[in-house]
Tab-separated table of C-alpha atoms in Angstrom:
chain	number	residue	atom	x	y	z
A	1	MET	CA	3.657	-19.659	-33.154
A	2	ALA	CA	1.157	-16.823	-32.827
A	3	VAL	CA	0.789	-15.334	-29.356
A	4	ASP	CA	-2.141	-13.064	-28.520
A	5	LEU	CA	-0.761	-10.402	-26.168
A	6	ILE	CA	-2.092	-6.954	-27.008
A	7	ILE	CA	-5.837	-7.446	-26.518
A	8	PRO	CA	-5.544	-9.504	-23.266
A	9	ALA	CA	-2.981	-6.978	-22.025
A	10	LEU	CA	-5.414	-4.136	-22.721
A	11	TRP	CA	-8.167	-5.948	-20.821
A	12	ILE	CA	-5.884	-6.560	-17.849
A	13	CYS	CA	-4.602	-2.980	-17.914
A	14	SER	CA	-8.134	-1.595	-18.011
A	15	GLY	CA	-9.037	-3.688	-14.951
A	16	ILE	CA	-5.993	-2.455	-13.034
A	17	VAL	CA	-6.611	1.177	-13.967
A	18	LEU	CA	-10.322	0.884	-13.117
A	19	TYR	CA	-9.497	-0.608	-9.708
A	20	THR	CA	-6.975	2.173	-9.110
A	21	GLY	CA	-9.602	4.766	-9.961
A	22	VAL	CA	-12.165	3.265	-7.577
A	23	GLN	CA	-9.596	3.145	-4.774
A	24	ALA	CA	-8.645	6.783	-5.413
A	25	ALA	CA	-12.309	7.806	-5.261
A	26	MET	CA	-12.734	6.040	-1.910
A	27	VAL	CA	-9.648	7.787	-0.524
A	28	GLY	CA	-10.876	11.095	-1.916
A	29	PHE	CA	-14.291	10.871	-0.273
A	30	ALA	CA	-12.727	9.806	3.037
A	31	GLY	CA	-9.789	12.254	3.104
A	32	LYS	CA	-9.180	15.975	3.102
A	33	ARG	CA	-7.658	16.205	-0.408
A	34	ALA	CA	-10.824	15.111	-2.187
A	35	PRO	CA	-10.384	17.196	-5.402
A	36	LEU	CA	-6.942	15.704	-6.081
A	37	TYR	CA	-8.030	12.102	-5.615
A	38	LEU	CA	-11.368	12.547	-7.384
A	39	THR	CA	-9.778	14.085	-10.489
A	40	PHE	CA	-7.268	11.239	-10.470
A	41	SER	CA	-10.149	8.770	-10.186
A	42	LEU	CA	-11.965	10.358	-13.133
A	43	MET	CA	-8.736	10.265	-15.109
A	44	CYS	CA	-8.358	6.530	-14.414
A	45	LEU	CA	-11.969	5.803	-15.407
A	46	CYS	CA	-11.451	7.551	-18.742
A	47	ALA	CA	-8.191	5.656	-19.267
A	48	ALA	CA	-9.920	2.322	-18.560
A	49	GLY	CA	-12.677	3.178	-21.043
A	50	TYR	CA	-10.055	4.080	-23.638
A	51	GLN	CA	-8.280	0.753	-23.200
A	52	LEU	CA	-11.494	-1.269	-23.518
A	53	SER	CA	-12.566	0.610	-26.642
A	54	LEU	CA	-9.075	0.187	-28.115
A	55	ALA	CA	-9.339	-3.573	-27.541
A	56	ALA	CA	-12.742	-3.526	-29.261
A	57	TYR	CA	-11.205	-1.617	-32.195
A	58	TYR	CA	-8.536	-4.272	-32.687
A	59	ARG	CA	-11.193	-7.009	-32.636
A	60	ALA	CA	-13.669	-5.199	-34.914
A	61	PRO	CA	-15.002	-7.469	-37.694
A	62	SER	CA	-16.027	-4.581	-39.940
A	63	VAL	CA	-15.408	-0.919	-40.683
A	64	ALA	CA	-18.702	0.025	-39.007
A	65	ALA	CA	-17.722	-1.755	-35.791
A	66	ALA	CA	-14.264	-0.190	-35.905
A	67	ALA	CA	-15.789	3.271	-36.388
A	68	ASP	CA	-18.010	2.787	-33.322
A	69	ALA	CA	-15.015	1.677	-31.263
A	70	LEU	CA	-13.033	4.684	-32.519
A	71	GLN	CA	-15.742	7.081	-31.411
A	72	TRP	CA	-15.690	5.593	-27.915
A	73	GLN	CA	-11.897	5.534	-27.898
A	74	PHE	CA	-11.495	9.149	-28.972
A	75	GLY	CA	-14.358	10.217	-26.711
A	76	PHE	CA	-12.675	8.776	-23.629
A	77	ALA	CA	-9.392	10.399	-24.676
A	78	LEU	CA	-11.107	13.779	-24.954
A	79	MET	CA	-12.710	13.386	-21.508
A	80	PHE	CA	-9.369	12.333	-20.061
A	81	HIS	CA	-7.624	15.633	-20.758
A	82	PRO	CA	-9.776	17.997	-18.610
A	83	ALA	CA	-9.456	15.528	-15.718
A	84	PHE	CA	-5.715	15.304	-16.346
A	85	PHE	CA	-5.432	19.107	-16.393
A	86	GLY	CA	-7.271	19.411	-13.068
A	87	PHE	CA	-5.199	16.669	-11.493
A	88	VAL	CA	-1.855	18.150	-12.577
A	89	ALA	CA	-2.895	21.637	-11.463
A	90	LEU	CA	-3.800	20.332	-7.992
A	91	TYR	CA	-0.848	17.947	-7.769
A	92	ALA	CA	1.704	20.580	-8.828
A	93	GLY	CA	0.232	23.290	-6.615
A	94	GLN	CA	-1.038	25.750	-9.218
A	95	ARG	CA	-2.728	28.663	-7.460
A	96	ARG	CA	-5.290	29.754	-10.029
A	97	ILE	CA	-7.043	26.695	-11.420
A	98	LYS	CA	-10.757	27.242	-12.011
A	99	PRO	CA	-10.713	29.727	-14.961
A	100	TRP	CA	-8.122	27.682	-16.857
A	101	TRP	CA	-9.886	24.407	-16.101
A	102	ILE	CA	-13.166	25.822	-17.399
A	103	ALA	CA	-11.444	26.942	-20.605
A	104	VAL	CA	-9.777	23.557	-21.126
A	105	THR	CA	-13.035	21.721	-20.423
A	106	ALA	CA	-14.920	23.916	-22.901
A	107	ILE	CA	-12.375	23.215	-25.666
A	108	PHE	CA	-12.477	19.460	-25.177
A	109	ALA	CA	-16.272	19.501	-24.793
A	110	ALA	CA	-16.517	21.126	-28.229
A	111	LEU	CA	-14.170	18.501	-29.669
A	112	PHE	CA	-16.237	15.787	-27.974
A	113	ALA	CA	-19.400	17.065	-29.673
A	114	VAL	CA	-17.658	17.079	-33.065
A	115	ASN	CA	-16.386	13.558	-32.375
A	116	LEU	CA	-19.938	12.310	-31.804
A	117	ALA	CA	-21.098	13.915	-35.048
A	118	SER	CA	-18.244	12.458	-37.099
A	119	PRO	CA	-18.842	9.022	-38.648
A	120	PHE	CA	-15.236	7.934	-38.126
A	121	SER	CA	-14.528	10.026	-34.993
A	122	LEU	CA	-12.028	12.866	-35.058
A	123	ARG	CA	-9.329	10.390	-36.012
A	124	PHE	CA	-10.322	9.843	-39.644
A	125	THR	CA	-12.457	11.405	-42.343
A	126	ALA	CA	-12.607	8.081	-44.199
A	127	MET	CA	-11.637	4.557	-43.232
A	128	ALA	CA	-11.264	1.156	-44.907
A	129	ALA	CA	-10.275	-2.322	-43.760
A	130	ASP	CA	-6.745	-3.322	-44.712
A	131	GLY	CA	-6.390	-6.940	-43.599
A	132	ALA	CA	-4.561	-7.660	-40.370
A	133	LEU	CA	-1.649	-6.070	-38.577
A	134	ARG	CA	0.911	-8.785	-37.826
A	135	LEU	CA	3.232	-7.997	-34.937
A	136	PRO	CA	6.773	-9.458	-34.578
A	137	TRP	CA	5.750	-12.040	-31.972
A	138	GLY	CA	2.863	-13.279	-34.122
A	139	ASP	CA	-0.032	-11.306	-32.647
A	140	MET	CA	-2.717	-10.510	-35.256
A	141	LEU	CA	-4.845	-7.360	-34.926
A	142	ALA	CA	-7.585	-5.999	-37.141
A	143	TYR	CA	-6.088	-3.218	-39.237
A	144	PHE	CA	-7.866	-0.223	-40.731
A	145	ARG	CA	-6.400	2.576	-42.786
A	146	GLY	CA	-7.890	6.042	-42.659
A	147	GLU	CA	-7.442	9.575	-43.879
A	148	ALA	CA	-6.586	12.008	-41.109
A	149	GLY	CA	-8.248	15.399	-41.495
A	150	VAL	CA	-7.955	18.800	-39.881
A	151	TRP	CA	-9.871	17.716	-36.771
A	152	ASN	CA	-7.297	15.014	-36.140
A	153	VAL	CA	-4.468	17.548	-36.276
A	154	LEU	CA	-6.403	19.989	-34.086
A	155	ALA	CA	-7.171	17.325	-31.466
A	156	TYR	CA	-3.540	16.232	-31.266
A	157	SER	CA	-2.366	19.861	-31.113
A	158	VAL	CA	-4.637	20.673	-28.164
A	159	SER	CA	-3.622	17.439	-26.431
A	160	TRP	CA	0.067	18.216	-26.852
A	161	ALA	CA	-0.532	21.758	-25.561
A	162	VAL	CA	-1.961	20.321	-22.342
A	163	LEU	CA	0.953	17.884	-22.045
A	164	GLY	CA	3.440	20.695	-22.671
A	165	TRP	CA	1.807	22.766	-19.942
A	166	ALA	CA	1.978	19.747	-17.608
A	167	MET	CA	5.697	19.335	-18.274
A	168	ALA	CA	6.220	23.029	-17.502
A	169	ARG	CA	4.398	22.542	-14.184
A	170	THR	CA	6.748	19.691	-13.295
A	171	ALA	CA	9.722	22.020	-13.855
A	172	LEU	CA	8.224	24.613	-11.495
A	173	GLN	CA	7.445	21.907	-8.955
A	174	PHE	CA	11.035	20.641	-9.157
A	175	ARG	CA	12.392	24.145	-8.551
A	176	ARG	CA	10.230	24.455	-5.417
A	177	GLY	CA	12.062	21.487	-3.970
A	178	GLU	CA	9.345	18.867	-4.561
A	179	ARG	CA	11.760	16.812	-6.609
A	180	ARG	CA	10.352	13.345	-6.027
A	181	SER	CA	6.778	14.348	-6.900
A	182	ALA	CA	7.958	16.332	-9.925
A	183	THR	CA	10.034	13.405	-11.199
A	184	PHE	CA	7.100	10.982	-11.006
A	185	LEU	CA	4.861	13.408	-12.876
A	186	ALA	CA	7.520	14.237	-15.483
A	187	VAL	CA	7.991	10.543	-16.320
A	188	CYS	CA	4.227	10.105	-16.755
A	189	VAL	CA	3.903	13.175	-18.977
A	190	ALA	CA	6.879	12.057	-21.073
A	191	LEU	CA	5.285	8.628	-21.628
A	192	LEU	CA	1.995	10.237	-22.681
A	193	MET	CA	3.873	12.508	-25.080
A	194	ILE	CA	5.706	9.575	-26.657
A	195	ALA	CA	2.478	7.590	-26.979
A	196	GLY	CA	0.733	10.630	-28.499
A	197	VAL	CA	3.441	11.139	-31.108
A	198	GLN	CA	3.403	7.428	-31.956
A	199	GLY	CA	-0.405	7.495	-32.294
A	200	ALA	CA	-0.256	10.528	-34.596
A	201	MET	CA	2.333	8.791	-36.772
A	202	ILE	CA	-0.014	5.798	-37.122
A	203	ASP	CA	-2.964	8.036	-38.015
A	204	TRP	CA	-0.956	9.972	-40.577
A	205	GLY	CA	0.293	6.780	-42.262
A	206	LEU	CA	3.929	7.206	-41.285
A	207	ILE	CA	4.253	3.867	-39.446
A	208	ASP	CA	2.332	0.593	-39.162
A	209	SER	CA	2.028	-0.291	-35.499
A	210	PHE	CA	-0.442	-0.533	-32.601
A	211	TYR	CA	-1.429	2.346	-30.324
A	212	THR	CA	0.554	2.388	-27.069
A	213	ALA	CA	-1.450	5.093	-25.268
A	214	GLY	CA	-3.349	2.451	-23.273
A	215	PHE	CA	-0.130	1.204	-21.708
A	216	ALA	CA	1.016	4.786	-21.064
A	217	PHE	CA	-2.226	5.268	-19.121
A	218	LEU	CA	-1.366	2.203	-17.019
A	219	ALA	CA	2.076	3.637	-16.240
A	220	LEU	CA	0.443	6.954	-15.327
A	221	ALA	CA	-2.018	5.302	-12.942
A	222	ALA	CA	0.667	3.142	-11.331
A	223	LEU	CA	3.334	5.834	-10.924
A	224	MET	CA	0.975	8.519	-9.665
A	225	SER	CA	-0.609	6.058	-7.220
A	226	VAL	CA	2.847	5.327	-5.829
A	227	SER	CA	3.695	9.034	-5.684
A	228	MET	CA	0.478	9.996	-3.898
A	229	GLY	CA	0.859	7.019	-1.571
A	230	MET	CA	4.356	8.140	-0.618
A	231	GLU	CA	3.116	11.690	-0.133
A	232	LEU	CA	0.279	10.433	2.077
A	233	ARG	CA	2.787	8.377	4.079
A	234	ASP	CA	5.027	11.420	4.536
A	235	ARG	CA	2.072	13.517	5.690
A	236	THR	CA	1.044	10.795	8.132
A	237	MET	CA	4.571	10.548	9.532
A	238	LYS	CA	4.757	14.331	9.944
A	239	LEU	CA	1.373	14.325	11.669
A	240	GLU	CA	2.496	11.532	13.994
A	241	ALA	CA	5.729	13.419	14.764
A	242	THR	CA	3.779	16.602	15.448
A	243	THR	CA	1.345	14.715	17.680
A	244	SER	CA	4.245	13.115	19.564
A	245	ASP	CA	5.901	16.510	20.066
A	246	LEU	CA	2.595	17.937	21.270
A	247	HIS	CA	2.184	15.114	23.798
A	248	LYS	CA	5.718	15.687	25.039
A	249	GLU	CA	5.038	19.425	25.400
A	250	ILE	CA	1.832	18.724	27.316
A	251	GLU	CA	3.667	16.332	29.641
A	252	ARG	CA	6.450	18.884	30.149
A	253	ARG	CA	3.955	21.579	31.076
A	254	GLN	CA	2.108	19.219	33.368
A	255	ARG	CA	5.361	18.390	35.166
A	256	GLY	CA	6.134	22.092	35.465
A	257	GLU	CA	2.697	22.834	36.859
A	258	GLN	CA	3.027	19.978	39.341
A	259	GLN	CA	6.420	21.288	40.438
A	260	ILE	CA	5.016	24.785	40.877
A	261	TYR	CA	2.098	23.334	42.841
A	262	ARG	CA	4.445	21.385	45.126
A	263	MET	CA	6.592	24.460	45.697
A	264	ALA	CA	3.549	26.569	46.476
A	265	TYR	CA	2.214	23.877	48.804
A	266	HIS	CA	5.600	23.680	50.577
A	267	ASP	CA	5.663	27.460	50.958
A	268	ASP	CA	2.166	27.399	52.422
A	269	LEU	CA	3.169	24.764	54.971
A	270	THR	CA	6.311	26.688	55.865
A	271	GLY	CA	4.270	29.876	56.305
A	272	LEU	CA	1.774	28.146	58.582
A	273	ALA	CA	4.574	26.689	60.664
A	274	ASN	CA	6.259	30.087	61.010
A	275	ARG	CA	2.984	31.738	62.016
A	276	ALA	CA	2.384	29.060	64.602
A	277	LEU	CA	5.849	29.599	66.079
A	278	PHE	CA	5.291	33.351	66.090
A	279	HIS	CA	2.007	33.073	67.980
A	280	GLU	CA	3.562	30.645	70.442
A	281	HIS	CA	6.497	33.017	71.075
A	282	LEU	CA	4.120	35.968	71.426
A	283	SER	CA	2.033	34.061	74.001
A	284	GLU	CA	5.120	33.229	76.034
A	285	THR	CA	6.192	36.884	75.976
A	286	VAL	CA	2.807	38.135	77.189
A	287	GLU	CA	2.810	35.672	80.062
């Protein structure tokens, strides 16, 4: 019995990732770490667009429709990487970000322009329908074979360079003692790497399968949301502890000031009493 799983799963995943991106944007505009949350939001929006265009590709009735879906799919993937670079740089605490981010954005912007000018996107130089891809559980997807050219290899190479850099940042983050955050990021980068290699193998005709990058994007959105949520919780707890300590210090100082005031007041009363006794004794002596 045929079971349609991939396309509905991609639709559901795109909705979850889109919702995650909107929530991150709201947190970013309301909080102090706006660049981190806004780059994460942009990353999620690109991932959602990729998943929707991938679903459209697998439902394409013709080569022309598949080519249009591929252009959208590859376009969202190219926009994803500059956002991903900015997010990882901020998340992992890289000091110098702007010059490198500009360079990465320029490279992917050039690839994006070439993608728009290519009839079959950067993925293929030629493409033809090849029936349907039948998956083990009976799912049937539209299947197209293509010839991968130099732009395909270049796009994957640049993508893997960014992922390799991101993995190196996780190692540095782990050495700094931020082990939990580094582990979350390392798992996400590893999943993207695996999905990228699997996608390249499909493009180059080495395997017949479906692209898993959309589900890797879902794992990225989910894991990084959990990681940032835990980090936000830790920051809130530290702030509450600091506020509590500050209140205790204020109360301690207030008690000290009150004690000093009472001692000074007691000394004043004692001094007045002594002066009164002195004047009384002096009066008796004069008489």
